[in-house]
mmCIF file of C-alpha atoms and ligand atoms in Angstrom:
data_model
loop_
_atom_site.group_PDB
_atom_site.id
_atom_site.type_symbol
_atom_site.label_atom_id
_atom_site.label_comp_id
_atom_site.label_asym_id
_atom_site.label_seq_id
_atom_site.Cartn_x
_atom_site.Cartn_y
_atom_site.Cartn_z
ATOM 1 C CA UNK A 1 -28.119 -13.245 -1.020
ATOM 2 C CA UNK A 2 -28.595 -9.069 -1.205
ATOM 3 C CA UNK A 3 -28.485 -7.130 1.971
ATOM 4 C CA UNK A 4 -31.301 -4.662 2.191
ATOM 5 C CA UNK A 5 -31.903 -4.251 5.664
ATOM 6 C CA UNK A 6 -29.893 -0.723 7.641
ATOM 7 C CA UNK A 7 -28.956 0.055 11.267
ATOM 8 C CA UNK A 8 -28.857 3.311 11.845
ATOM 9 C CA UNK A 9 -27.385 4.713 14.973
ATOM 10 C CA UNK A 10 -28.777 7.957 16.062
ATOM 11 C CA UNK A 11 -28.654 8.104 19.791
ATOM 12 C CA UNK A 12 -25.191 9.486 20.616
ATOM 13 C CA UNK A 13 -24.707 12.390 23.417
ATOM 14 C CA UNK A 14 -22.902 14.423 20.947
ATOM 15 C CA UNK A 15 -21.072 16.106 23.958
ATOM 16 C CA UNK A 16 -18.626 17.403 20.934
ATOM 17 C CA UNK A 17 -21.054 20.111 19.711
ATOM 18 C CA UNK A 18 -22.510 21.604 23.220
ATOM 19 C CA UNK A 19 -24.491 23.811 23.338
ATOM 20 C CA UNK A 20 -25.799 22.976 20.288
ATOM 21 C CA UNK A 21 -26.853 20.010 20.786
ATOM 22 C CA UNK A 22 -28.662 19.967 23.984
ATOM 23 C CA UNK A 23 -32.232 19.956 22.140
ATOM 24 C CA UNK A 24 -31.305 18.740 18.728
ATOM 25 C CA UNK A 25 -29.469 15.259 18.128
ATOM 26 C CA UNK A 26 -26.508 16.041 15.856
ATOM 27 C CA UNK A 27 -27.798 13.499 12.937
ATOM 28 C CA UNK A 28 -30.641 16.106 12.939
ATOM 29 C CA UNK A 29 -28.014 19.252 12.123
ATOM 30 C CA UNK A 30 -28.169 20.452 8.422
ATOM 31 C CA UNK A 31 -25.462 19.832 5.352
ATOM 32 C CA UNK A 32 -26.180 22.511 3.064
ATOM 33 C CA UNK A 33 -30.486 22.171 3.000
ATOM 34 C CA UNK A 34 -30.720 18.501 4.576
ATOM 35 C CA UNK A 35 -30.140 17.091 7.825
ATOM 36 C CA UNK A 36 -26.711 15.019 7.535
ATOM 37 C CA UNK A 37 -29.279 12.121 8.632
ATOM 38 C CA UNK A 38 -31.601 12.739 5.354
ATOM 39 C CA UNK A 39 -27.958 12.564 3.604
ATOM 40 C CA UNK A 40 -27.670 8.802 5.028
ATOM 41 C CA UNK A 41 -30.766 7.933 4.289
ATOM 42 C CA UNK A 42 -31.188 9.194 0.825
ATOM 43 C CA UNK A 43 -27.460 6.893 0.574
ATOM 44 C CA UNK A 44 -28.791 3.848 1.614
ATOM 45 C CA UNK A 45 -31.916 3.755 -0.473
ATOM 46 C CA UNK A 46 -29.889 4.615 -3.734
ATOM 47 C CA UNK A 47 -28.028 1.146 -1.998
ATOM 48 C CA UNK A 48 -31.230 -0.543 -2.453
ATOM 49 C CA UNK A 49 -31.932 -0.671 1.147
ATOM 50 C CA UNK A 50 -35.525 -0.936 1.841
ATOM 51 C CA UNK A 51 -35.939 -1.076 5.596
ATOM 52 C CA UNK A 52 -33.692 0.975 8.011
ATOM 53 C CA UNK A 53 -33.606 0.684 11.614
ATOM 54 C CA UNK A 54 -33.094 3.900 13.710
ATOM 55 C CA UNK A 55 -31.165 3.624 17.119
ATOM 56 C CA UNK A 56 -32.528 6.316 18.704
ATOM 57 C CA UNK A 57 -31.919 8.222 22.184
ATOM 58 C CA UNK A 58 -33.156 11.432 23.846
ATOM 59 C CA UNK A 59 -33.936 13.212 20.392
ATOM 60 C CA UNK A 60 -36.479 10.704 19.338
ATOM 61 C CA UNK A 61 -39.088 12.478 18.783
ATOM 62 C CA UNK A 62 -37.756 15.099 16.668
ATOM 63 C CA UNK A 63 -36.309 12.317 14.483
ATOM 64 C CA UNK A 64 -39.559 10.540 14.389
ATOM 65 C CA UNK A 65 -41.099 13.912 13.152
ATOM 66 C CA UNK A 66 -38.565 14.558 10.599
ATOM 67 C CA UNK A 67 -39.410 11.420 8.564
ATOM 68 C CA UNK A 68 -43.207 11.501 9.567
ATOM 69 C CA UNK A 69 -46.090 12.766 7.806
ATOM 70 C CA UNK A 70 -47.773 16.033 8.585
ATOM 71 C CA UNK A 71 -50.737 16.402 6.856
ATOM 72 C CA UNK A 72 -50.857 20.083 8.040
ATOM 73 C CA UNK A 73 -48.242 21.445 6.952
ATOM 74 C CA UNK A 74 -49.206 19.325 3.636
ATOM 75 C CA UNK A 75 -52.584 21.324 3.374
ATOM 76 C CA UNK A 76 -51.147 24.582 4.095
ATOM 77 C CA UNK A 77 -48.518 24.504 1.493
ATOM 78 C CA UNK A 78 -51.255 23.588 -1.010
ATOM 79 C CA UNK A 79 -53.158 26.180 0.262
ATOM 80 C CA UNK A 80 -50.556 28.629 -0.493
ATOM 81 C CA UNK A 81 -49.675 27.294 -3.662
ATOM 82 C CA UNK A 82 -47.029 26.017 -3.057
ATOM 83 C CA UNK A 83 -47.240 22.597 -4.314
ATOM 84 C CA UNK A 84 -43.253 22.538 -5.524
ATOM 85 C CA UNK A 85 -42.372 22.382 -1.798
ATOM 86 C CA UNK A 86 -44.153 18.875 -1.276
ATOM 87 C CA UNK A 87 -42.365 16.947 -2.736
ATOM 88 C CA UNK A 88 -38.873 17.878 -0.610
ATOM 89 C CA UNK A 89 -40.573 17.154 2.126
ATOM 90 C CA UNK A 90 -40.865 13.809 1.235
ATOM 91 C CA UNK A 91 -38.322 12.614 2.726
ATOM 92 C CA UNK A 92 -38.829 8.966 2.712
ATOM 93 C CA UNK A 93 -39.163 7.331 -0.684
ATOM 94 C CA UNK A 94 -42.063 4.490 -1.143
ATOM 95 C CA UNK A 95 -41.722 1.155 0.145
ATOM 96 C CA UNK A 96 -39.272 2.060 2.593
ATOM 97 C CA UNK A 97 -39.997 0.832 6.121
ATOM 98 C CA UNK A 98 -38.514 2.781 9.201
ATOM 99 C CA UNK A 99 -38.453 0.915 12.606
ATOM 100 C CA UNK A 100 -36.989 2.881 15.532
ATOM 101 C CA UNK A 101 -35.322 1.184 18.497
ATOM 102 C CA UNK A 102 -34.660 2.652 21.506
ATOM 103 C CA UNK A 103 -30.954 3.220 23.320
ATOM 104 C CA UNK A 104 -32.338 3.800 26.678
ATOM 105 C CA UNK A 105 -28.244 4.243 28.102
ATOM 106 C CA UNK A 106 -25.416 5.878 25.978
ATOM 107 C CA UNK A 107 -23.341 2.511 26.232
ATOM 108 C CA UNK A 108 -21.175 2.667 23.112
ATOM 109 C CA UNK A 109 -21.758 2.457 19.060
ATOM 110 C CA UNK A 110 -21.478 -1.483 19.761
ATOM 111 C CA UNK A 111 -24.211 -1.325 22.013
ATOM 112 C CA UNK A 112 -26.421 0.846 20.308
ATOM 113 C CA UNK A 113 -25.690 -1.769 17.127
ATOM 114 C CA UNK A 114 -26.733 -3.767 19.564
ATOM 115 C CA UNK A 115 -30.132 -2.787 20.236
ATOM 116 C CA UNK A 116 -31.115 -3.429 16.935
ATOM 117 C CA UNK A 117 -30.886 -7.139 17.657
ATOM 118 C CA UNK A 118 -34.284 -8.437 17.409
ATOM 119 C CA UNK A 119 -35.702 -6.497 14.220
ATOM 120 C CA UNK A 120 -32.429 -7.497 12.407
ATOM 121 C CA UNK A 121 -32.697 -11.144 13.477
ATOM 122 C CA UNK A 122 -30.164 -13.620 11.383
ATOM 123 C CA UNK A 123 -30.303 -11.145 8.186
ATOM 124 C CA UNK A 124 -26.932 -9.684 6.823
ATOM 125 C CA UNK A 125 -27.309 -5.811 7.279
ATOM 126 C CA UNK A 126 -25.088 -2.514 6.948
ATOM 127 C CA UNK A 127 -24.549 -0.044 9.731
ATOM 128 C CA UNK A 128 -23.980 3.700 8.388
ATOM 129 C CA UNK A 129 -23.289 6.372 11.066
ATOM 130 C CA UNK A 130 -25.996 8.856 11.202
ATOM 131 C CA UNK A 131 -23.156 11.337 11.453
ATOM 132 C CA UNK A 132 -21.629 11.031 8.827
ATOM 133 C CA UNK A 133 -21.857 11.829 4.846
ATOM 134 C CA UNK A 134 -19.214 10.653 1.907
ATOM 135 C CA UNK A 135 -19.159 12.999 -1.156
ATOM 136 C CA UNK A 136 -20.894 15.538 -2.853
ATOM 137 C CA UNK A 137 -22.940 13.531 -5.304
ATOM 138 C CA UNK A 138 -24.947 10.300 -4.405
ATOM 139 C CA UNK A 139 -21.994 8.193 -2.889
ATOM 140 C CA UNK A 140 -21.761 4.611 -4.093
ATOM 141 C CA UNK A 141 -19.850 3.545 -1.148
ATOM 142 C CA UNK A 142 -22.975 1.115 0.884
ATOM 143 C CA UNK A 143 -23.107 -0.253 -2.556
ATOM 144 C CA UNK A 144 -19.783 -1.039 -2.927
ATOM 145 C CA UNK A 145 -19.391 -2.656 0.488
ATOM 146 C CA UNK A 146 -22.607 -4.767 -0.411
ATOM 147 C CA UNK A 147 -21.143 -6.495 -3.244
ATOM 148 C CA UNK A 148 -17.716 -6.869 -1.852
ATOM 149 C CA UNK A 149 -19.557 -8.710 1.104
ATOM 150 C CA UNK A 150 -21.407 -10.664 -1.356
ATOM 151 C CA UNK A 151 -18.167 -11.324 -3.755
ATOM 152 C CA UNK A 152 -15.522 -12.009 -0.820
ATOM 153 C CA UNK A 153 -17.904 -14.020 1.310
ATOM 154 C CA UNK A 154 -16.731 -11.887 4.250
ATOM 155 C CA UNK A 155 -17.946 -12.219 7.409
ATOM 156 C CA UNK A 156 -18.045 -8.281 7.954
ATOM 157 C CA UNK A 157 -16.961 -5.289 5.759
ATOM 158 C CA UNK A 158 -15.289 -2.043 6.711
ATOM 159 C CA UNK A 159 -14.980 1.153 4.618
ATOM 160 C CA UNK A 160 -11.877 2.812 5.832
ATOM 161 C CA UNK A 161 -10.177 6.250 4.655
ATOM 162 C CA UNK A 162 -6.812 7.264 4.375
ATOM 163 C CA UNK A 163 -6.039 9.750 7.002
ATOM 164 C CA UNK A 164 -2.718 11.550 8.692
ATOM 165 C CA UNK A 165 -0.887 10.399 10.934
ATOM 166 C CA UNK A 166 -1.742 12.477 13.581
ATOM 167 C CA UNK A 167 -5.011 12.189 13.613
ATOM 168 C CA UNK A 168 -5.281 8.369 13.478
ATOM 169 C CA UNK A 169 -5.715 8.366 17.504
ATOM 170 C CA UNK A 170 -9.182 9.511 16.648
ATOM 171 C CA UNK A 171 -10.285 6.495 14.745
ATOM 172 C CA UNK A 172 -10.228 2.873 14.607
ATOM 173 C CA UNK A 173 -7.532 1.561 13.023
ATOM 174 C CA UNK A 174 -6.463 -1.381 10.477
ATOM 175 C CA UNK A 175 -3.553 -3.345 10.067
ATOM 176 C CA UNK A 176 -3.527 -4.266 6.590
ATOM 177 C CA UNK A 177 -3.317 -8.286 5.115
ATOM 178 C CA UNK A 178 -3.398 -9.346 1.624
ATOM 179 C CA UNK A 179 -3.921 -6.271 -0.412
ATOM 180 C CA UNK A 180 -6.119 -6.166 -3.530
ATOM 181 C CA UNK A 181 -7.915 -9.337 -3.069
ATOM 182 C CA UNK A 182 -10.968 -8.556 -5.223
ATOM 183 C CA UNK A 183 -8.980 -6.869 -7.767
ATOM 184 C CA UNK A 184 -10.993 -3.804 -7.241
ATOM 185 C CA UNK A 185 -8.757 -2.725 -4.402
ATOM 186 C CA UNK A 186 -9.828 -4.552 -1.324
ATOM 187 C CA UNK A 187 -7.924 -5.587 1.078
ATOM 188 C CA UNK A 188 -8.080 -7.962 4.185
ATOM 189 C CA UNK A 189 -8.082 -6.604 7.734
ATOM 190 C CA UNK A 190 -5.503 -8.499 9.800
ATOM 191 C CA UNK A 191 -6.393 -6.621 13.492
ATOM 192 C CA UNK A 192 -7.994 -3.314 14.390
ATOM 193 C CA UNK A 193 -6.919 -0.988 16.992
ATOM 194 C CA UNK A 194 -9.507 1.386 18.478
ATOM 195 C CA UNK A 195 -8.411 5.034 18.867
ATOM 196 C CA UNK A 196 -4.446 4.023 18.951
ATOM 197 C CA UNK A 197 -1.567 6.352 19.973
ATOM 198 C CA UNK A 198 0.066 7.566 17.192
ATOM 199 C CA UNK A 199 3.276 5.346 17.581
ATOM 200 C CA UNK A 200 1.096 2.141 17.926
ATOM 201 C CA UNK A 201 -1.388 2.663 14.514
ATOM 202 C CA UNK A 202 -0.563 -0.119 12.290
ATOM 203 C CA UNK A 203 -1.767 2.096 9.291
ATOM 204 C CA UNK A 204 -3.312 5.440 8.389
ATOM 205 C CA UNK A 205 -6.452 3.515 7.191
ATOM 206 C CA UNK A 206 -8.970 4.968 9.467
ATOM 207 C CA UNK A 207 -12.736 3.132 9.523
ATOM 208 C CA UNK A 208 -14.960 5.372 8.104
ATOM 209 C CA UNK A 209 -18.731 5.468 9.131
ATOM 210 C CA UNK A 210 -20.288 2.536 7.006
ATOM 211 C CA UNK A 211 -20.266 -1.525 7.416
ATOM 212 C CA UNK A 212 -21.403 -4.694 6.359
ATOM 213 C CA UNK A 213 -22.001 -7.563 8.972
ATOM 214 C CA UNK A 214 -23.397 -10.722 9.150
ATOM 215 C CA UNK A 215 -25.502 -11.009 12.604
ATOM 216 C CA UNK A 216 -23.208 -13.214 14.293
ATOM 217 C CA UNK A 217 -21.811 -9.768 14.776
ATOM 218 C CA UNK A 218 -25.154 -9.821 17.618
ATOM 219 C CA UNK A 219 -23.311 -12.406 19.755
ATOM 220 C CA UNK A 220 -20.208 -10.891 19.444
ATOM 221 C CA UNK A 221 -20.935 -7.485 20.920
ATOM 222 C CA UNK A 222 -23.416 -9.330 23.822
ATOM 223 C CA UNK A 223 -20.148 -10.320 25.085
ATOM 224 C CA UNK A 224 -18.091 -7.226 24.284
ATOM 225 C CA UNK A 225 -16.919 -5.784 27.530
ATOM 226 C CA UNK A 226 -16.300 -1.981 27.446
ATOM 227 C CA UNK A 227 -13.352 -0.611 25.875
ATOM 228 C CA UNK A 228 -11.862 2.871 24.979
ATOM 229 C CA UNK A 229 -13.772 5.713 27.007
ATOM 230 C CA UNK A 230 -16.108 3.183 29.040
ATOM 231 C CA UNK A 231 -17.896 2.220 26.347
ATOM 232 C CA UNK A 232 -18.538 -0.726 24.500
ATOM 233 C CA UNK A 233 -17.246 -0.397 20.980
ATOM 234 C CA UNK A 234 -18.011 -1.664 17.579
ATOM 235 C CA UNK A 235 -14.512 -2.060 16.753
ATOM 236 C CA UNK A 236 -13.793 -4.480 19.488
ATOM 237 C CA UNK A 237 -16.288 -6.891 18.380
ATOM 238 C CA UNK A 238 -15.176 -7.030 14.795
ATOM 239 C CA UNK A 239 -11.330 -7.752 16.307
ATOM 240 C CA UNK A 240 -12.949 -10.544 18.014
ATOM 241 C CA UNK A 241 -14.130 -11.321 14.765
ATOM 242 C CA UNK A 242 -10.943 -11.539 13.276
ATOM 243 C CA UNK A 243 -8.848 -12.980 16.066
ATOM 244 C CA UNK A 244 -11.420 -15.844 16.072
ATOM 245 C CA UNK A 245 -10.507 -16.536 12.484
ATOM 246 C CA UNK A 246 -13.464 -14.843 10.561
ATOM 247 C CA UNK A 247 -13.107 -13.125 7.094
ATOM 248 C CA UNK A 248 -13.095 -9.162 7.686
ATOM 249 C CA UNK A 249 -12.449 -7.006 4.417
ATOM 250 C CA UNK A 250 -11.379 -3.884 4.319
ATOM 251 C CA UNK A 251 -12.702 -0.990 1.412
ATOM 252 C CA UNK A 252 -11.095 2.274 1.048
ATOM 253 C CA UNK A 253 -12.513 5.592 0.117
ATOM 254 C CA UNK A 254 -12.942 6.527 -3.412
ATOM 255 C CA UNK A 255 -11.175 10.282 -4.891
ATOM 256 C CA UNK A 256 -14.391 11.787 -4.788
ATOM 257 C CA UNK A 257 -15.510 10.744 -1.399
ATOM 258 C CA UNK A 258 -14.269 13.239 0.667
ATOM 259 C CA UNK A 259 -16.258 11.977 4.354
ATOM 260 C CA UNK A 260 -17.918 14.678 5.931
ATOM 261 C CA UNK A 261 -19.323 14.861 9.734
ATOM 262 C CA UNK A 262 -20.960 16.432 12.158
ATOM 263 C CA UNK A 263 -19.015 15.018 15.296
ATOM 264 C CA UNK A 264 -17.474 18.248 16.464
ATOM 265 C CA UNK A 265 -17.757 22.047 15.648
ATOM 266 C CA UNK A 266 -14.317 22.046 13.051
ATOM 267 C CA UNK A 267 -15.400 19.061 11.165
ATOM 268 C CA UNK A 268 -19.156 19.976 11.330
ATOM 269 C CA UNK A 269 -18.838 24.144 10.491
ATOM 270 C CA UNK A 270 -16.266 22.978 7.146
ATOM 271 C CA UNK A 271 -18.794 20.549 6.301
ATOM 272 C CA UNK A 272 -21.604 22.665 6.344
ATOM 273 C CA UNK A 273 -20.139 25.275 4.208
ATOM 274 C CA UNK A 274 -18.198 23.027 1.917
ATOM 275 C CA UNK A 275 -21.864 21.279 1.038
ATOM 276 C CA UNK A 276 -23.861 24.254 1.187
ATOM 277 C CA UNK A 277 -21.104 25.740 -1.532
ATOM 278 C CA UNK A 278 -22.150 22.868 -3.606
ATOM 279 C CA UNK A 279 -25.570 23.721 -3.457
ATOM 280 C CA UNK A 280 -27.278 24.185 -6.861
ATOM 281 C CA UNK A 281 -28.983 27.225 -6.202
ATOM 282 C CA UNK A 282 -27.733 28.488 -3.218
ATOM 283 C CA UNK A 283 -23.796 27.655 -3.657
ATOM 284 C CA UNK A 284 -22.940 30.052 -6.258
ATOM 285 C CA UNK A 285 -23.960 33.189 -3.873
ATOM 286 C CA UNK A 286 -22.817 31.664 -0.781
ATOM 287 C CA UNK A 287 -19.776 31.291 -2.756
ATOM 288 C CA UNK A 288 -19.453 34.920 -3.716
ATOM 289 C CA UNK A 289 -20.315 35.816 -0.085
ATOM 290 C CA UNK A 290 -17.131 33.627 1.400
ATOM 291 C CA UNK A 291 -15.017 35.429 -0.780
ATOM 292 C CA UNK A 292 -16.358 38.712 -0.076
ATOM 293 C CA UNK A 293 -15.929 37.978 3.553
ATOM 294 C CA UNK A 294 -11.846 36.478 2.691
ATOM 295 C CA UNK A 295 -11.392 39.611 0.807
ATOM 296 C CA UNK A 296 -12.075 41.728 3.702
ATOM 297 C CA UNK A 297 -9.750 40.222 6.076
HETATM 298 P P1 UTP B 301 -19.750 9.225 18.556
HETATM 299 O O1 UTP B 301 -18.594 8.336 18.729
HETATM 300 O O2 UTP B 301 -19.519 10.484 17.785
HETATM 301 O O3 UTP B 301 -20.324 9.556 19.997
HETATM 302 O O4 UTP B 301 -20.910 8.396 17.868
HETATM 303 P P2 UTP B 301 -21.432 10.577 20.495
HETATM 304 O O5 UTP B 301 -21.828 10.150 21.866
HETATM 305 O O6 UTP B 301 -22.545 10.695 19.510
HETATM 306 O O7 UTP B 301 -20.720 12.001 20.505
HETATM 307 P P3 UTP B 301 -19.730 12.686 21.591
HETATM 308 O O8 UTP B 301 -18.468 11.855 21.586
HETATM 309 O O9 UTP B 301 -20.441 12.701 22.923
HETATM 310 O O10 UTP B 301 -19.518 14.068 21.045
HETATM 311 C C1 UTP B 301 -20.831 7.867 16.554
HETATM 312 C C2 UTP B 301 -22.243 7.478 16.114
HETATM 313 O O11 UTP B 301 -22.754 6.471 16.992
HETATM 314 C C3 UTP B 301 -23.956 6.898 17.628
HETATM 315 C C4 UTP B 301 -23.970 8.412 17.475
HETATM 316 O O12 UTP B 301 -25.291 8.923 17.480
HETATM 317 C C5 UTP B 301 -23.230 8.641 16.163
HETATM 318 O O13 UTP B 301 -24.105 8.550 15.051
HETATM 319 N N1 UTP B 301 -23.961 6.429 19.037
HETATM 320 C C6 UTP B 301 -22.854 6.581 19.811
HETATM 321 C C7 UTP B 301 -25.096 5.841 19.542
HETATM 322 O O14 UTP B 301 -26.130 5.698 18.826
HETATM 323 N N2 UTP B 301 -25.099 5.422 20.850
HETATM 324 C C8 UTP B 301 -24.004 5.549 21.650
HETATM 325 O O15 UTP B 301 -24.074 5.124 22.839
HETATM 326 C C9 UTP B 301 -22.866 6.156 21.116
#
């Protein structure tokens, strides 16, 4: 078995980052010289994925042009001479197939996972968050969860990250089972809690952006009624999951892979500049221009 199909969810409000989002969809917002969305994709191919499903809302269209082809622009550059450019703005590799499905109401993550349904149909896939990138250098992380599916025979996989207490409210949340069970670190998830107060969170492991589910996971969230903030939520579905006796594992973070997102202005603005510092021709002056600004103050 290999999972090689994506879900992509792309059609969030992103209320978090008015104003500027009211004409671009956040996954469309740039880390360092890439959308974070280019990020996710240019992740899951490296995770052998060959066709990805985008959820999309609203900003459709402006997704859609991002990973078209514009023969144009294609011409003009040659024109110019500037044949270097081309090949960044190939932003797809070859042999991947995009599908777009649209999320014509902002239910929820679980039902925009939802809407991917049919084009899935009774394959295994993984769900990354278009929001959200992990690390500065090619994360490994869909892999990882791939072959822990794969290896633990789990019925859905979770990466999760360690994070403070008082921020867990912010997340969903595991309760921890048998720890190490692959030897690599793994652990089973006994319950999740979505968005918990901070008294109630059974554990500072957070999930964090990327999955692994069979598509039972389908059925599940067809009956998921809504949960926290009216909507219906990813997180409930997999607790169904687990309550119901399936096999949910949990993976944490690696060292080096710090998550970065774009779901409001604090997280998105050190992002950006943490990224764009990494840059290999731009960080070292951006860099030098930080400081230069520190120095001042
Ligand atoms: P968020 O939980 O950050 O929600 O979505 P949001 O609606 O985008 O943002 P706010 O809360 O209004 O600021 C997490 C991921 O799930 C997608 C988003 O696009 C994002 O990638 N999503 C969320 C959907 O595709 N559809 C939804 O109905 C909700």
């Amino acid at each position: 078995m290999s999972v090689d199909v994506a879900v992509v969810p792309v059609a969030g409000l992103g209320t978090r980052l008015l104003p500027l989002t009211r004409s671009v969809p956040k996954e469309l917002l740039p880390l360092g010289s890439k959308p974070v969305l280019q990020h996710v994709i240019d992740e899951l191919e490296s995770a052998g994925i060959r066709h990805i499903v985008l959820v999309t809302g609203a900003g459709e269209s402006s997704i859609r042009q991002h990973f078209g082809i514009d023969s144009n622009l294609e011409r003009q550059l040659l024109a110019k001479g500037k044949a270097d450019q081309l090949t960044q703005l190939q932003s797809l590799a070859d042999g991947i197939q995009i599908d777009y499905v649209r999320q014509s109401r902002q239910l929820g993550l679980g039902h925009a996972i939802w809407c991917a349904r049919d084009i899935i149909g009774d394959r295994p896939f993984t769900i990354a968050l278009g929001d959200a990138m992990f690390g500065l250098n090619n994360s490994t992380l869909c892999q990882r969860l791939q072959r822990v599916f794969i290896n633990t025979s789990a019925d859905a996989v979770i990466a999760f990250h360690e994070v403070p207490k008082d921020r867990v409210s912010r997340y969903g949340v595991a309760k921890v089972g048998a720890t190490n069970i692959d030897g690599e670190g793994s652990f089973e998830v006994a319950d999740l809690i979505e968005k918990p107060a901070t008294a109630d969170a059974p554990s500072q492991y957070a999930i964090a952006a990327r999955y692994v589910c069979h598509s039972q996971i389908f059925n599940l969230l067809g009956n998921t009624k809504e949960g926290v903030g009216g909507e219906i939520q990813l997180t409930d579905a997999l607790r169904t999951l687990i309550l119901a006796g399936g096999k949910v594992v949990g993976v944490p973070l690696q060292q080096n892979e710090k998550r970065f997102d774009v779901g409001n202005f604090d997280s998105y603005f050190s992002a950006f500049v943490e990224v764009a510092c990494a840059d290999p021709i731009h960080g070292n002056a951006l860099k030098q221009q930080l400081q230069a600004i520190l120095d001042k103050d």
